[in-house]
């Protein structure tokens, strides 16, 4: 069973930056496919970014060029660096993991591809 704990959320002004972190169980990062998702009330969970064990990444069109996903396998931490934040980036952000590479952008950004989820961290842009 993989445990994921997100942190780094908070309140930021439009145009600002935040870096989210997701601490994972030992030997997860770099071996699992990892994803960042976000959700606002009454909306479906949306894929933001995904990264395979080989470092291949995918991004939602809405965040491409502003967000960067990265991983530190030595520390078992997944990151989401967010720049140029917009009002519409306000959401609860979750990290997720699955014990296989899923191979395509579509699958990396699909919630049903993932098995393990963190509890989320709130990002509010105003």
Short mmCIF file of C-alpha atoms in Angstrom, two decimals:
data_model
loop_
_atom_site.label_atom_id
_atom_site.label_comp_id
_atom_site.label_asym_id
_atom_site.label_seq_id
_atom_site.Cartn_x
_atom_site.Cartn_y
_atom_site.Cartn_z
CA UNK A 1 0.00 0.00 0.00
CA UNK A 2 1.44 3.36 -1.07
CA UNK A 3 0.98 6.41 1.12
CA UNK A 4 1.01 9.89 -0.40
CA UNK A 5 1.03 13.14 1.55
CA UNK A 6 0.70 16.47 -0.24
CA UNK A 7 1.79 19.85 1.05
CA UNK A 8 2.64 23.31 -0.21
CA UNK A 9 -0.81 24.60 -0.98
CA UNK A 10 -1.99 28.01 0.15
CA UNK A 11 -3.31 31.35 -0.95
CA UNK A 12 -1.56 33.28 -3.68
CA UNK A 13 -2.32 36.25 -5.89
CA UNK A 14 -2.95 36.01 -9.61
CA UNK A 15 0.38 35.70 -11.37
CA UNK A 16 2.09 34.20 -8.37
CA UNK A 17 3.82 30.88 -7.89
CA UNK A 18 3.57 27.88 -5.61
CA UNK A 19 5.35 24.56 -5.38
CA UNK A 20 3.42 21.54 -4.26
CA UNK A 21 5.14 18.51 -2.81
CA UNK A 22 3.96 14.94 -2.45
CA UNK A 23 5.92 12.70 -0.12
CA UNK A 24 5.49 9.07 -1.08
CA UNK A 25 6.23 5.74 0.53
CA UNK A 26 9.77 4.47 0.14
CA UNK A 27 10.71 3.33 -3.39
CA UNK A 28 7.61 4.75 -5.03
CA UNK A 29 8.97 7.78 -6.86
CA UNK A 30 10.86 6.78 -9.98
CA UNK A 31 9.23 3.35 -10.02
CA UNK A 32 5.55 4.24 -10.26
CA UNK A 33 3.66 6.44 -12.65
CA UNK A 34 2.72 9.58 -10.71
CA UNK A 35 0.12 12.21 -11.37
CA UNK A 36 -1.20 15.53 -10.13
CA UNK A 37 -4.92 16.16 -10.25
CA UNK A 38 -7.21 18.92 -9.09
CA UNK A 39 -10.84 19.22 -8.20
CA UNK A 40 -13.30 21.92 -7.33
CA UNK A 41 -16.64 21.25 -5.65
CA UNK A 42 -19.28 19.69 -7.88
CA UNK A 43 -16.77 19.13 -10.68
CA UNK A 44 -14.97 16.00 -11.81
CA UNK A 45 -11.36 15.50 -10.85
CA UNK A 46 -9.11 16.87 -13.59
CA UNK A 47 -5.69 15.64 -14.63
CA UNK A 48 -3.02 18.34 -14.39
CA UNK A 49 0.29 16.56 -14.98
CA UNK A 50 1.67 13.05 -15.09
CA UNK A 51 5.15 11.58 -14.97
CA UNK A 52 6.24 8.05 -15.75
CA UNK A 53 9.05 6.14 -14.07
CA UNK A 54 11.33 7.05 -16.97
CA UNK A 55 10.60 10.74 -16.53
CA UNK A 56 8.21 11.13 -19.46
CA UNK A 57 5.73 13.87 -18.67
CA UNK A 58 2.34 15.05 -19.84
CA UNK A 59 0.37 18.18 -19.05
CA UNK A 60 -3.15 19.37 -19.40
CA UNK A 61 -3.40 22.05 -22.07
CA UNK A 62 -4.63 24.53 -19.47
CA UNK A 63 -1.36 24.37 -17.52
CA UNK A 64 1.20 23.66 -20.22
CA UNK A 65 4.04 26.15 -20.06
CA UNK A 66 3.08 27.26 -16.54
CA UNK A 67 3.32 24.06 -14.47
CA UNK A 68 6.21 21.63 -14.23
CA UNK A 69 6.10 18.18 -12.68
CA UNK A 70 9.30 16.64 -11.37
CA UNK A 71 10.39 13.90 -9.04
CA UNK A 72 13.24 13.21 -6.66
CA UNK A 73 13.53 9.45 -6.36
CA UNK A 74 16.23 9.69 -3.68
CA UNK A 75 13.82 11.56 -1.40
CA UNK A 76 10.62 9.94 -2.71
CA UNK A 77 9.06 13.33 -3.40
CA UNK A 78 6.94 14.42 -6.32
CA UNK A 79 6.73 18.13 -7.09
CA UNK A 80 4.44 20.41 -9.01
CA UNK A 81 5.94 23.83 -9.66
CA UNK A 82 3.21 26.29 -10.59
CA UNK A 83 3.87 29.70 -12.12
CA UNK A 84 1.63 32.43 -13.53
CA UNK A 85 -1.27 31.20 -11.47
CA UNK A 86 -4.76 32.10 -12.60
CA UNK A 87 -8.07 32.32 -10.79
CA UNK A 88 -9.15 29.11 -12.50
CA UNK A 89 -6.24 27.22 -10.94
CA UNK A 90 -8.03 27.41 -7.59
CA UNK A 91 -8.77 23.85 -6.50
CA UNK A 92 -7.86 21.00 -4.21
CA UNK A 93 -4.75 19.37 -5.62
CA UNK A 94 -4.09 15.67 -5.25
CA UNK A 95 -1.17 13.45 -6.10
CA UNK A 96 -1.70 9.90 -7.24
CA UNK A 97 0.32 6.80 -8.02
CA UNK A 98 -0.04 3.57 -9.95
CA UNK A 99 2.43 0.67 -10.00
CA UNK A 100 2.97 0.65 -13.74
CA UNK A 101 3.70 3.04 -16.56
CA UNK A 102 0.52 3.89 -18.39
CA UNK A 103 2.20 5.07 -21.57
CA UNK A 104 0.05 7.79 -23.02
CA UNK A 105 -0.89 11.36 -22.18
CA UNK A 106 -4.54 10.43 -22.08
CA UNK A 107 -3.97 7.73 -19.49
CA UNK A 108 -1.49 9.78 -17.44
CA UNK A 109 -4.14 12.44 -16.97
CA UNK A 110 -7.06 10.10 -16.32
CA UNK A 111 -7.99 9.62 -12.64
CA UNK A 112 -9.11 6.03 -13.20
CA UNK A 113 -5.57 5.09 -14.24
CA UNK A 114 -4.35 5.56 -10.66
CA UNK A 115 -4.63 3.34 -7.62
CA UNK A 116 -3.29 5.39 -4.71
CA UNK A 117 -4.27 8.92 -3.73
CA UNK A 118 -3.22 11.52 -1.23
CA UNK A 119 -5.56 13.62 0.88
CA UNK A 120 -5.05 16.80 -1.11
CA UNK A 121 -3.76 20.30 -0.55
CA UNK A 122 -5.80 23.43 -1.26
CA UNK A 123 -4.61 26.08 -3.69
CA UNK A 124 -6.49 29.37 -3.73
CA UNK A 125 -5.68 32.06 -6.28
CA UNK A 126 -7.22 35.49 -5.81
#
